[in-house]
Amino acid sequence: MAQDIKNSKDFEERAKGPFAHFFISGWNHLVRLMGVNVLFMLCNIPALAIAAGFAIVFMPGLINAFDLGKFISVPVNEGMITPIDTYAVSSQLLMLLYVFFIVSITASLLVCVGPFQAGFAQVYKDIRNGTSVSLFGSFKVGLKENWKKSLVSMFIGIFFTAVILLAVSFYLNMKTDVGIVIGTVFCVLFVAFILIQNFVYNLMVMTDLKLGQIYKNAILFILIRFAPCLALGIVAALFYVIIPFYLLMSASYVTLGVFVFLYSFVVVSWVQYGLSCYTGHLVDKYVAEEIKEEKSEDVELELDSKED
């Protein structure tokens, strides 16, 4: 586990639990988190373009695999529109389905601009630590100190996302028991990879580990704290998949307005900040223990040397 911590401070001064601290500090920095949310969308325009390419390639197979076509044809089947409008409505619903996909894989950091995300992770870290937080100042520090590792992580995210989406589409479209089982496994891996990528960007700004060690620790976090990470995975799936899908596919002006507001100003930064708080809690817990062990070993060595 990580031993070299950037801007280390007394672990005893940290909040006893990550959840209470998350809500209190998040509320105190509500406007700043909203600013991060807006900047995230603006800075990730290139990532949104890549995600759009992914949508063009993978969505046809995913629509068939998850039987999403029924959401496009429901109004027609219920006779809510005339046959003349069928094509227009279906096209609009299909477009909303693509928007859902693009926003989801970008907000979840599977496809994002890595160096910028390192900057946002630094902002989350400073908010959690209660240190002086300057949105652009903290962002600049995180970007400058971690741009190399975050750039590599960005390409890792793009590559493995493509592989997982291809596997899910391929196996679920087999329509066999074996295909469904394997496809379901890749769906679980998809959610796990979302957590891993979020842990990775946070660990970059919290530790001085090499990228390989960062990924190793991110995976260990999931294995060691499986139940809490499972809960976090469900929360991430709720805000990155279920809620946006419902809001967009409801296809009303009200739900579309709610979607635009939530995902432009609130949801992305709050979910990412929650994951940052939990990552910091794990780093504090396991690294603090190692530091204490190292200090006790140093004391023993000093005593031994004095006795000699």
PDB file of C-alpha atoms in Angstrom:
ATOM      1  CA  MET A   1       0.000   0.000   0.000  1.00  0.00           C
ATOM      2  CA  ALA A   2       1.079   3.576  -0.521  1.00  0.00           C
ATOM      3  CA  GLN A   3       3.672   4.956   1.855  1.00  0.00           C
ATOM      4  CA  ASP A   4       4.605   8.346   0.414  1.00  0.00           C
ATOM      5  CA  ILE A   5       1.704  10.771   0.810  1.00  0.00           C
ATOM      6  CA  LYS A   6       1.561  14.248  -0.688  1.00  0.00           C
ATOM      7  CA  ASN A   7       0.902  17.015   1.834  1.00  0.00           C
ATOM      8  CA  SER A   8       0.539  14.452   4.626  1.00  0.00           C
ATOM      9  CA  LYS A   9      -1.121  15.637   7.844  1.00  0.00           C
ATOM     10  CA  ASP A  10      -2.113  14.203  11.194  1.00  0.00           C
ATOM     11  CA  PHE A  11      -4.519  11.375  10.467  1.00  0.00           C
ATOM     12  CA  GLU A  12      -6.176  11.877  13.839  1.00  0.00           C
ATOM     13  CA  GLU A  13      -7.509  15.255  12.684  1.00  0.00           C
ATOM     14  CA  ARG A  14      -9.466  13.726   9.827  1.00  0.00           C
ATOM     15  CA  ALA A  15     -13.181  13.014  10.092  1.00  0.00           C
ATOM     16  CA  LYS A  16     -13.975   9.740  11.835  1.00  0.00           C
ATOM     17  CA  GLY A  17     -16.262   8.617   9.026  1.00  0.00           C
ATOM     18  CA  PRO A  18     -16.223   9.413   5.302  1.00  0.00           C
ATOM     19  CA  PHE A  19     -19.974   9.783   4.887  1.00  0.00           C
ATOM     20  CA  ALA A  20     -20.683  12.502   7.453  1.00  0.00           C
ATOM     21  CA  HIS A  21     -17.602  14.395   6.346  1.00  0.00           C
ATOM     22  CA  PHE A  22     -18.710  14.036   2.723  1.00  0.00           C
ATOM     23  CA  PHE A  23     -22.052  15.732   3.300  1.00  0.00           C
ATOM     24  CA  ILE A  24     -20.738  18.453   5.617  1.00  0.00           C
ATOM     25  CA  SER A  25     -17.748  19.446   3.497  1.00  0.00           C
ATOM     26  CA  GLY A  26     -19.731  19.064   0.283  1.00  0.00           C
ATOM     27  CA  TRP A  27     -22.459  21.385   1.527  1.00  0.00           C
ATOM     28  CA  ASN A  28     -19.879  23.935   2.689  1.00  0.00           C
ATOM     29  CA  HIS A  29     -18.350  23.916  -0.799  1.00  0.00           C
ATOM     30  CA  LEU A  30     -21.591  23.549  -2.755  1.00  0.00           C
ATOM     31  CA  VAL A  31     -20.923  26.414  -5.162  1.00  0.00           C
ATOM     32  CA  ARG A  32     -17.366  25.260  -5.765  1.00  0.00           C
ATOM     33  CA  LEU A  33     -18.551  21.731  -6.559  1.00  0.00           C
ATOM     34  CA  MET A  34     -21.101  23.149  -8.978  1.00  0.00           C
ATOM     35  CA  GLY A  35     -18.261  25.034 -10.646  1.00  0.00           C
ATOM     36  CA  VAL A  36     -16.279  21.808 -10.916  1.00  0.00           C
ATOM     37  CA  ASN A  37     -19.283  20.136 -12.549  1.00  0.00           C
ATOM     38  CA  VAL A  38     -19.539  22.851 -15.201  1.00  0.00           C
ATOM     39  CA  LEU A  39     -15.780  22.795 -15.850  1.00  0.00           C
ATOM     40  CA  PHE A  40     -15.855  19.006 -16.111  1.00  0.00           C
ATOM     41  CA  MET A  41     -18.340  19.157 -18.969  1.00  0.00           C
ATOM     42  CA  LEU A  42     -16.451  21.945 -20.733  1.00  0.00           C
ATOM     43  CA  CYS A  43     -13.015  20.360 -20.339  1.00  0.00           C
ATOM     44  CA  ASN A  44     -14.287  16.974 -21.500  1.00  0.00           C
ATOM     45  CA  ILE A  45     -15.661  18.105 -24.855  1.00  0.00           C
ATOM     46  CA  PRO A  46     -12.915  16.035 -26.592  1.00  0.00           C
ATOM     47  CA  ALA A  47     -13.910  13.042 -24.437  1.00  0.00           C
ATOM     48  CA  LEU A  48     -17.559  13.554 -25.345  1.00  0.00           C
ATOM     49  CA  ALA A  49     -16.519  13.414 -29.006  1.00  0.00           C
ATOM     50  CA  ILE A  50     -14.703  10.113 -28.410  1.00  0.00           C
ATOM     51  CA  ALA A  51     -17.715   8.814 -26.495  1.00  0.00           C
ATOM     52  CA  ALA A  52     -19.887   9.764 -29.471  1.00  0.00           C
ATOM     53  CA  GLY A  53     -17.642   7.613 -31.646  1.00  0.00           C
ATOM     54  CA  PHE A  54     -18.070   4.761 -29.179  1.00  0.00           C
ATOM     55  CA  ALA A  55     -21.833   5.265 -29.369  1.00  0.00           C
ATOM     56  CA  ILE A  56     -21.807   4.956 -33.152  1.00  0.00           C
ATOM     57  CA  VAL A  57     -19.753   1.756 -32.969  1.00  0.00           C
ATOM     58  CA  PHE A  58     -21.258  -0.026 -29.956  1.00  0.00           C
ATOM     59  CA  MET A  59     -24.810   1.249 -29.485  1.00  0.00           C
ATOM     60  CA  PRO A  60     -26.424  -0.790 -32.304  1.00  0.00           C
ATOM     61  CA  GLY A  61     -25.196  -4.006 -30.678  1.00  0.00           C
ATOM     62  CA  LEU A  62     -26.042  -2.842 -27.150  1.00  0.00           C
ATOM     63  CA  ILE A  63     -29.556  -1.790 -28.181  1.00  0.00           C
ATOM     64  CA  ASN A  64     -30.169  -5.290 -29.481  1.00  0.00           C
ATOM     65  CA  ALA A  65     -28.411  -6.978 -26.534  1.00  0.00           C
ATOM     66  CA  PHE A  66     -30.463  -5.150 -23.888  1.00  0.00           C
ATOM     67  CA  ASP A  67     -33.634  -5.011 -25.999  1.00  0.00           C
ATOM     68  CA  LEU A  68     -33.673  -1.201 -25.846  1.00  0.00           C
ATOM     69  CA  GLY A  69     -35.575  -0.946 -29.105  1.00  0.00           C
ATOM     70  CA  LYS A  70     -38.840  -1.253 -27.186  1.00  0.00           C
ATOM     71  CA  PHE A  71     -38.177   2.114 -25.556  1.00  0.00           C
ATOM     72  CA  ILE A  72     -38.013   3.706 -28.997  1.00  0.00           C
ATOM     73  CA  SER A  73     -41.154   2.042 -30.330  1.00  0.00           C
ATOM     74  CA  VAL A  74     -43.414   2.266 -27.244  1.00  0.00           C
ATOM     75  CA  PRO A  75     -45.252   5.466 -28.266  1.00  0.00           C
ATOM     76  CA  VAL A  76     -45.969   4.024 -31.705  1.00  0.00           C
ATOM     77  CA  ASN A  77     -47.308   0.768 -30.339  1.00  0.00           C
ATOM     78  CA  GLU A  78     -49.630   2.600 -27.966  1.00  0.00           C
ATOM     79  CA  GLY A  79     -50.968   4.774 -30.747  1.00  0.00           C
ATOM     80  CA  MET A  80     -49.868   7.993 -29.091  1.00  0.00           C
ATOM     81  CA  ILE A  81     -48.704   9.460 -32.410  1.00  0.00           C
ATOM     82  CA  THR A  82     -49.822   9.246 -36.010  1.00  0.00           C
ATOM     83  CA  PRO A  83     -47.978   7.016 -38.483  1.00  0.00           C
ATOM     84  CA  ILE A  84     -46.629  10.145 -40.195  1.00  0.00           C
ATOM     85  CA  ASP A  85     -44.739  11.100 -37.036  1.00  0.00           C
ATOM     86  CA  THR A  86     -43.428   7.621 -36.309  1.00  0.00           C
ATOM     87  CA  TYR A  87     -40.022   8.083 -37.912  1.00  0.00           C
ATOM     88  CA  ALA A  88     -39.450  11.509 -36.353  1.00  0.00           C
ATOM     89  CA  VAL A  89     -40.322  10.375 -32.834  1.00  0.00           C
ATOM     90  CA  SER A  90     -38.269   7.187 -33.119  1.00  0.00           C
ATOM     91  CA  SER A  91     -35.291   9.207 -34.352  1.00  0.00           C
ATOM     92  CA  GLN A  92     -35.582  11.625 -31.438  1.00  0.00           C
ATOM     93  CA  LEU A  93     -35.786   8.811 -28.896  1.00  0.00           C
ATOM     94  CA  LEU A  94     -32.816   7.094 -30.504  1.00  0.00           C
ATOM     95  CA  MET A  95     -30.853  10.344 -30.286  1.00  0.00           C
ATOM     96  CA  LEU A  96     -31.700  10.624 -26.575  1.00  0.00           C
ATOM     97  CA  LEU A  97     -30.520   7.053 -26.094  1.00  0.00           C
ATOM     98  CA  TYR A  98     -27.198   7.991 -27.673  1.00  0.00           C
ATOM     99  CA  VAL A  99     -26.960  11.091 -25.464  1.00  0.00           C
ATOM    100  CA  PHE A 100     -27.509   8.875 -22.419  1.00  0.00           C
ATOM    101  CA  PHE A 101     -24.653   6.598 -23.471  1.00  0.00           C
ATOM    102  CA  ILE A 102     -22.260   9.473 -24.213  1.00  0.00           C
ATOM    103  CA  VAL A 103     -22.889  11.290 -20.934  1.00  0.00           C
ATOM    104  CA  SER A 104     -22.732   8.093 -18.863  1.00  0.00           C
ATOM    105  CA  ILE A 105     -19.336   6.816 -19.997  1.00  0.00           C
ATOM    106  CA  THR A 106     -17.833  10.305 -19.803  1.00  0.00           C
ATOM    107  CA  ALA A 107     -19.176  11.185 -16.337  1.00  0.00           C
ATOM    108  CA  SER A 108     -18.060   7.795 -15.003  1.00  0.00           C
ATOM    109  CA  LEU A 109     -14.455   8.572 -16.154  1.00  0.00           C
ATOM    110  CA  LEU A 110     -14.283   5.622 -18.523  1.00  0.00           C
ATOM    111  CA  VAL A 111     -13.690   8.099 -21.339  1.00  0.00           C
ATOM    112  CA  CYS A 112     -12.370  11.427 -20.074  1.00  0.00           C
ATOM    113  CA  VAL A 113      -9.476  13.852 -20.509  1.00  0.00           C
ATOM    114  CA  GLY A 114      -7.069  12.379 -17.958  1.00  0.00           C
ATOM    115  CA  PRO A 115      -4.910  15.410 -17.078  1.00  0.00           C
ATOM    116  CA  PHE A 116      -7.995  17.544 -16.487  1.00  0.00           C
ATOM    117  CA  GLN A 117      -9.494  14.849 -14.264  1.00  0.00           C
ATOM    118  CA  ALA A 118      -6.304  14.815 -12.187  1.00  0.00           C
ATOM    119  CA  GLY A 119      -6.876  18.531 -11.668  1.00  0.00           C
ATOM    120  CA  PHE A 120     -10.446  17.946 -10.526  1.00  0.00           C
ATOM    121  CA  ALA A 121      -9.247  15.156  -8.204  1.00  0.00           C
ATOM    122  CA  GLN A 122      -6.890  17.666  -6.573  1.00  0.00           C
ATOM    123  CA  VAL A 123      -9.820  20.021  -5.971  1.00  0.00           C
ATOM    124  CA  TYR A 124     -11.798  17.185  -4.350  1.00  0.00           C
ATOM    125  CA  LYS A 125      -8.793  16.294  -2.197  1.00  0.00           C
ATOM    126  CA  ASP A 126      -8.327  19.867  -0.965  1.00  0.00           C
ATOM    127  CA  ILE A 127     -12.031  20.176  -0.148  1.00  0.00           C
ATOM    128  CA  ARG A 128     -11.959  16.931   1.812  1.00  0.00           C
ATOM    129  CA  ASN A 129      -8.783  17.858   3.697  1.00  0.00           C
ATOM    130  CA  GLY A 130     -10.189  21.238   4.677  1.00  0.00           C
ATOM    131  CA  THR A 131      -7.164  23.026   3.256  1.00  0.00           C
ATOM    132  CA  SER A 132      -7.303  26.321   1.392  1.00  0.00           C
ATOM    133  CA  VAL A 133      -9.234  25.577  -1.790  1.00  0.00           C
ATOM    134  CA  SER A 134      -8.825  27.613  -4.944  1.00  0.00           C
ATOM    135  CA  LEU A 135     -10.769  26.043  -7.780  1.00  0.00           C
ATOM    136  CA  PHE A 136      -8.332  27.003 -10.510  1.00  0.00           C
ATOM    137  CA  GLY A 137      -5.272  26.929  -8.238  1.00  0.00           C
ATOM    138  CA  SER A 138      -5.932  23.391  -7.008  1.00  0.00           C
ATOM    139  CA  PHE A 139      -6.889  22.312 -10.513  1.00  0.00           C
ATOM    140  CA  LYS A 140      -3.598  23.625 -11.882  1.00  0.00           C
ATOM    141  CA  VAL A 141      -1.561  21.830  -9.208  1.00  0.00           C
ATOM    142  CA  GLY A 142      -3.242  18.478  -9.845  1.00  0.00           C
ATOM    143  CA  LEU A 143      -2.878  18.806 -13.600  1.00  0.00           C
ATOM    144  CA  LYS A 144       0.768  19.899 -13.489  1.00  0.00           C
ATOM    145  CA  GLU A 145       1.944  17.217 -11.072  1.00  0.00           C
ATOM    146  CA  ASN A 146       0.045  14.263 -12.549  1.00  0.00           C
ATOM    147  CA  TRP A 147      -0.417  14.917 -16.269  1.00  0.00           C
ATOM    148  CA  LYS A 148       1.861  12.071 -17.381  1.00  0.00           C
ATOM    149  CA  LYS A 149       0.252   9.354 -15.268  1.00  0.00           C
ATOM    150  CA  SER A 150      -3.242  10.657 -15.936  1.00  0.00           C
ATOM    151  CA  LEU A 151      -2.604  10.670 -19.681  1.00  0.00           C
ATOM    152  CA  VAL A 152      -1.642   6.992 -19.576  1.00  0.00           C
ATOM    153  CA  SER A 153      -4.660   6.230 -17.384  1.00  0.00           C
ATOM    154  CA  MET A 154      -6.881   7.992 -19.914  1.00  0.00           C
ATOM    155  CA  PHE A 155      -5.747   5.668 -22.707  1.00  0.00           C
ATOM    156  CA  ILE A 156      -6.082   2.639 -20.417  1.00  0.00           C
ATOM    157  CA  GLY A 157      -9.659   3.678 -19.696  1.00  0.00           C
ATOM    158  CA  ILE A 158     -10.498   4.132 -23.371  1.00  0.00           C
ATOM    159  CA  PHE A 159      -8.957   0.790 -24.332  1.00  0.00           C
ATOM    160  CA  PHE A 160     -10.571  -1.346 -21.624  1.00  0.00           C
ATOM    161  CA  THR A 161     -13.919   0.386 -22.033  1.00  0.00           C
ATOM    162  CA  ALA A 162     -13.901  -0.531 -25.713  1.00  0.00           C
ATOM    163  CA  VAL A 163     -12.954  -4.129 -24.897  1.00  0.00           C
ATOM    164  CA  ILE A 164     -15.666  -4.502 -22.236  1.00  0.00           C
ATOM    165  CA  LEU A 165     -18.377  -2.926 -24.401  1.00  0.00           C
ATOM    166  CA  LEU A 166     -17.401  -5.182 -27.297  1.00  0.00           C
ATOM    167  CA  ALA A 167     -17.518  -8.249 -25.042  1.00  0.00           C
ATOM    168  CA  VAL A 168     -20.896  -7.299 -23.541  1.00  0.00           C
ATOM    169  CA  SER A 169     -22.396  -6.680 -26.970  1.00  0.00           C
ATOM    170  CA  PHE A 170     -20.949  -9.873 -28.452  1.00  0.00           C
ATOM    171  CA  TYR A 171     -21.863 -12.312 -25.682  1.00  0.00           C
ATOM    172  CA  LEU A 172     -25.329 -10.957 -24.879  1.00  0.00           C
ATOM    173  CA  ASN A 173     -26.250 -10.991 -28.561  1.00  0.00           C
ATOM    174  CA  MET A 174     -25.447 -14.709 -28.679  1.00  0.00           C
ATOM    175  CA  LYS A 175     -28.799 -15.252 -26.883  1.00  0.00           C
ATOM    176  CA  THR A 176     -27.509 -18.435 -25.248  1.00  0.00           C
ATOM    177  CA  ASP A 177     -27.197 -19.332 -21.572  1.00  0.00           C
ATOM    178  CA  VAL A 178     -23.401 -19.312 -21.756  1.00  0.00           C
ATOM    179  CA  GLY A 179     -23.405 -16.009 -23.602  1.00  0.00           C
ATOM    180  CA  ILE A 180     -25.727 -14.427 -21.041  1.00  0.00           C
ATOM    181  CA  VAL A 181     -23.542 -15.608 -18.138  1.00  0.00           C
ATOM    182  CA  ILE A 182     -20.321 -14.319 -19.710  1.00  0.00           C
ATOM    183  CA  GLY A 183     -21.999 -11.089 -20.786  1.00  0.00           C
ATOM    184  CA  THR A 184     -23.274 -10.554 -17.236  1.00  0.00           C
ATOM    185  CA  VAL A 185     -19.756 -11.059 -15.886  1.00  0.00           C
ATOM    186  CA  PHE A 186     -18.491  -8.341 -18.216  1.00  0.00           C
ATOM    187  CA  CYS A 187     -21.324  -6.062 -17.055  1.00  0.00           C
ATOM    188  CA  VAL A 188     -20.102  -6.522 -13.478  1.00  0.00           C
ATOM    189  CA  LEU A 189     -16.540  -5.837 -14.627  1.00  0.00           C
ATOM    190  CA  PHE A 190     -17.838  -2.696 -16.315  1.00  0.00           C
ATOM    191  CA  VAL A 191     -19.131  -1.332 -12.994  1.00  0.00           C
ATOM    192  CA  ALA A 192     -15.948  -2.437 -11.195  1.00  0.00           C
ATOM    193  CA  PHE A 193     -13.826  -0.657 -13.791  1.00  0.00           C
ATOM    194  CA  ILE A 194     -15.777   2.554 -13.172  1.00  0.00           C
ATOM    195  CA  LEU A 195     -14.765   2.358  -9.499  1.00  0.00           C
ATOM    196  CA  ILE A 196     -11.173   1.501 -10.403  1.00  0.00           C
ATOM    197  CA  GLN A 197     -10.804   4.500 -12.710  1.00  0.00           C
ATOM    198  CA  ASN A 198     -12.262   6.813 -10.064  1.00  0.00           C
ATOM    199  CA  PHE A 199      -9.941   5.381  -7.410  1.00  0.00           C
ATOM    200  CA  VAL A 200      -6.956   5.739  -9.747  1.00  0.00           C
ATOM    201  CA  TYR A 201      -7.366   9.458 -10.403  1.00  0.00           C
ATOM    202  CA  ASN A 202      -7.863  10.111  -6.689  1.00  0.00           C
ATOM    203  CA  LEU A 203      -4.843   8.017  -5.711  1.00  0.00           C
ATOM    204  CA  MET A 204      -2.711  10.001  -8.159  1.00  0.00           C
ATOM    205  CA  VAL A 205      -3.139  13.180  -6.149  1.00  0.00           C
ATOM    206  CA  MET A 206      -3.077  11.450  -2.752  1.00  0.00           C
ATOM    207  CA  THR A 207       0.070   9.349  -3.207  1.00  0.00           C
ATOM    208  CA  ASP A 208       3.419   9.350  -5.003  1.00  0.00           C
ATOM    209  CA  LEU A 209       3.018   5.808  -6.294  1.00  0.00           C
ATOM    210  CA  LYS A 210       3.794   4.699  -9.807  1.00  0.00           C
ATOM    211  CA  LEU A 211       0.810   4.111 -12.058  1.00  0.00           C
ATOM    212  CA  GLY A 212       1.094   0.323 -11.899  1.00  0.00           C
ATOM    213  CA  GLN A 213       1.049   0.433  -8.100  1.00  0.00           C
ATOM    214  CA  ILE A 214      -1.898   2.827  -8.186  1.00  0.00           C
ATOM    215  CA  TYR A 215      -3.948   0.376 -10.247  1.00  0.00           C
ATOM    216  CA  LYS A 216      -2.880  -2.446  -7.936  1.00  0.00           C
ATOM    217  CA  ASN A 217      -4.067  -0.518  -4.883  1.00  0.00           C
ATOM    218  CA  ALA A 218      -7.312   0.462  -6.600  1.00  0.00           C
ATOM    219  CA  ILE A 219      -8.062  -3.213  -7.226  1.00  0.00           C
ATOM    220  CA  LEU A 220      -7.050  -4.101  -3.656  1.00  0.00           C
ATOM    221  CA  PHE A 221      -9.455  -1.491  -2.313  1.00  0.00           C
ATOM    222  CA  ILE A 222     -12.309  -3.266  -4.078  1.00  0.00           C
ATOM    223  CA  LEU A 223     -11.223  -6.692  -2.844  1.00  0.00           C
ATOM    224  CA  ILE A 224     -10.513  -5.630   0.741  1.00  0.00           C
ATOM    225  CA  ARG A 225     -13.613  -3.463   1.119  1.00  0.00           C
ATOM    226  CA  PHE A 226     -15.915  -5.413  -1.168  1.00  0.00           C
ATOM    227  CA  ALA A 227     -19.239  -4.645   0.545  1.00  0.00           C
ATOM    228  CA  PRO A 228     -18.775  -0.842   0.717  1.00  0.00           C
ATOM    229  CA  CYS A 229     -17.407  -0.820  -2.828  1.00  0.00           C
ATOM    230  CA  LEU A 230     -20.414  -2.846  -3.971  1.00  0.00           C
ATOM    231  CA  ALA A 231     -22.656  -0.188  -2.429  1.00  0.00           C
ATOM    232  CA  LEU A 232     -20.630   2.533  -4.161  1.00  0.00           C
ATOM    233  CA  GLY A 233     -20.942   0.637  -7.438  1.00  0.00           C
ATOM    234  CA  ILE A 234     -24.720   0.551  -7.031  1.00  0.00           C
ATOM    235  CA  VAL A 235     -24.772   4.289  -6.289  1.00  0.00           C
ATOM    236  CA  ALA A 236     -22.572   4.988  -9.312  1.00  0.00           C
ATOM    237  CA  ALA A 237     -24.812   2.840 -11.520  1.00  0.00           C
ATOM    238  CA  LEU A 238     -27.865   4.651 -10.133  1.00  0.00           C
ATOM    239  CA  PHE A 239     -26.589   8.137 -10.961  1.00  0.00           C
ATOM    240  CA  TYR A 240     -24.636   7.288 -14.106  1.00  0.00           C
ATOM    241  CA  VAL A 241     -27.027   4.785 -15.711  1.00  0.00           C
ATOM    242  CA  ILE A 242     -30.500   4.399 -14.199  1.00  0.00           C
ATOM    243  CA  ILE A 243     -31.434   8.014 -13.412  1.00  0.00           C
ATOM    244  CA  PRO A 244     -30.151   9.561 -16.672  1.00  0.00           C
ATOM    245  CA  PHE A 245     -31.780   6.753 -18.656  1.00  0.00           C
ATOM    246  CA  TYR A 246     -35.127   7.407 -16.993  1.00  0.00           C
ATOM    247  CA  LEU A 247     -34.904  11.190 -17.370  1.00  0.00           C
ATOM    248  CA  LEU A 248     -33.933  11.068 -21.035  1.00  0.00           C
ATOM    249  CA  MET A 249     -36.196   8.259 -22.173  1.00  0.00           C
ATOM    250  CA  SER A 250     -39.204   9.846 -20.468  1.00  0.00           C
ATOM    251  CA  ALA A 251     -38.861  12.348 -23.310  1.00  0.00           C
ATOM    252  CA  SER A 252     -40.760  15.173 -21.634  1.00  0.00           C
ATOM    253  CA  TYR A 253     -39.594  18.762 -21.403  1.00  0.00           C
ATOM    254  CA  VAL A 254     -39.640  18.587 -17.607  1.00  0.00           C
ATOM    255  CA  THR A 255     -37.433  15.485 -17.324  1.00  0.00           C
ATOM    256  CA  LEU A 256     -35.098  16.770 -20.029  1.00  0.00           C
ATOM    257  CA  GLY A 257     -34.758  20.033 -18.113  1.00  0.00           C
ATOM    258  CA  VAL A 258     -34.055  18.147 -14.889  1.00  0.00           C
ATOM    259  CA  PHE A 259     -31.432  16.055 -16.696  1.00  0.00           C
ATOM    260  CA  VAL A 260     -29.656  19.115 -18.117  1.00  0.00           C
ATOM    261  CA  PHE A 261     -29.600  20.849 -14.726  1.00  0.00           C
ATOM    262  CA  LEU A 262     -28.507  17.847 -12.665  1.00  0.00           C
ATOM    263  CA  TYR A 263     -25.750  16.670 -14.974  1.00  0.00           C
ATOM    264  CA  SER A 264     -24.493  20.162 -15.805  1.00  0.00           C
ATOM    265  CA  PHE A 265     -24.288  21.450 -12.233  1.00  0.00           C
ATOM    266  CA  VAL A 266     -24.693  18.745  -9.575  1.00  0.00           C
ATOM    267  CA  VAL A 267     -24.507  14.997 -10.134  1.00  0.00           C
ATOM    268  CA  VAL A 268     -21.073  14.467 -11.702  1.00  0.00           C
ATOM    269  CA  SER A 269     -19.087  16.466  -9.160  1.00  0.00           C
ATOM    270  CA  TRP A 270     -21.005  15.111  -6.154  1.00  0.00           C
ATOM    271  CA  VAL A 271     -20.591  11.473  -7.180  1.00  0.00           C
ATOM    272  CA  GLN A 272     -16.905  11.999  -7.943  1.00  0.00           C
ATOM    273  CA  TYR A 273     -16.410  13.863  -4.676  1.00  0.00           C
ATOM    274  CA  GLY A 274     -18.104  11.044  -2.778  1.00  0.00           C
ATOM    275  CA  LEU A 275     -15.726   8.538  -4.348  1.00  0.00           C
ATOM    276  CA  SER A 276     -12.818  10.864  -3.532  1.00  0.00           C
ATOM    277  CA  CYS A 277     -13.875  11.028   0.127  1.00  0.00           C
ATOM    278  CA  TYR A 278     -14.064   7.254   0.345  1.00  0.00           C
ATOM    279  CA  THR A 279     -10.705   6.835  -1.403  1.00  0.00           C
ATOM    280  CA  GLY A 280      -9.153   9.276   1.044  1.00  0.00           C
ATOM    281  CA  HIS A 281     -10.724   7.381   3.943  1.00  0.00           C
ATOM    282  CA  LEU A 282      -9.138   4.136   2.730  1.00  0.00           C
ATOM    283  CA  VAL A 283      -5.774   5.810   2.170  1.00  0.00           C
ATOM    284  CA  ASP A 284      -5.882   7.328   5.661  1.00  0.00           C
ATOM    285  CA  LYS A 285      -6.846   4.025   7.239  1.00  0.00           C
ATOM    286  CA  TYR A 286      -4.317   1.718   5.624  1.00  0.00           C
ATOM    287  CA  VAL A 287      -1.463   4.174   5.159  1.00  0.00           C
ATOM    288  CA  ALA A 288      -1.789   5.456   8.726  1.00  0.00           C
ATOM    289  CA  GLU A 289      -1.352   1.924  10.010  1.00  0.00           C
ATOM    290  CA  GLU A 290       1.766   1.444   7.905  1.00  0.00           C
ATOM    291  CA  ILE A 291       3.225   4.768   9.058  1.00  0.00           C
ATOM    292  CA  LYS A 292       2.626   3.826  12.702  1.00  0.00           C
ATOM    293  CA  GLU A 293       4.275   0.446  12.125  1.00  0.00           C
ATOM    294  CA  GLU A 294       7.259   2.100  10.456  1.00  0.00           C
ATOM    295  CA  LYS A 295       7.609   4.573  13.342  1.00  0.00           C
ATOM    296  CA  SER A 296       7.506   1.761  15.913  1.00  0.00           C
ATOM    297  CA  GLU A 297      10.155  -0.139  13.948  1.00  0.00           C
ATOM    298  CA  ASP A 298      12.341   2.985  13.818  1.00  0.00           C
ATOM    299  CA  VAL A 299      12.028   3.402  17.594  1.00  0.00           C
ATOM    300  CA  GLU A 300      13.023  -0.218  18.136  1.00  0.00           C
ATOM    301  CA  LEU A 301      16.045   0.222  15.874  1.00  0.00           C
ATOM    302  CA  GLU A 302      17.100   3.347  17.766  1.00  0.00           C
ATOM    303  CA  LEU A 303      16.792   1.558  21.106  1.00  0.00           C
ATOM    304  CA  ASP A 304      18.795  -1.378  19.803  1.00  0.00           C
ATOM    305  CA  SER A 305      21.538   0.926  18.548  1.00  0.00           C
ATOM    306  CA  LYS A 306      21.705   2.708  21.923  1.00  0.00           C
ATOM    307  CA  GLU A 307      21.981  -0.605  23.746  1.00  0.00           C
ATOM    308  CA  ASP A 308      24.830  -1.623  21.445  1.00  0.00           C
TER     309      ASP A 308
END
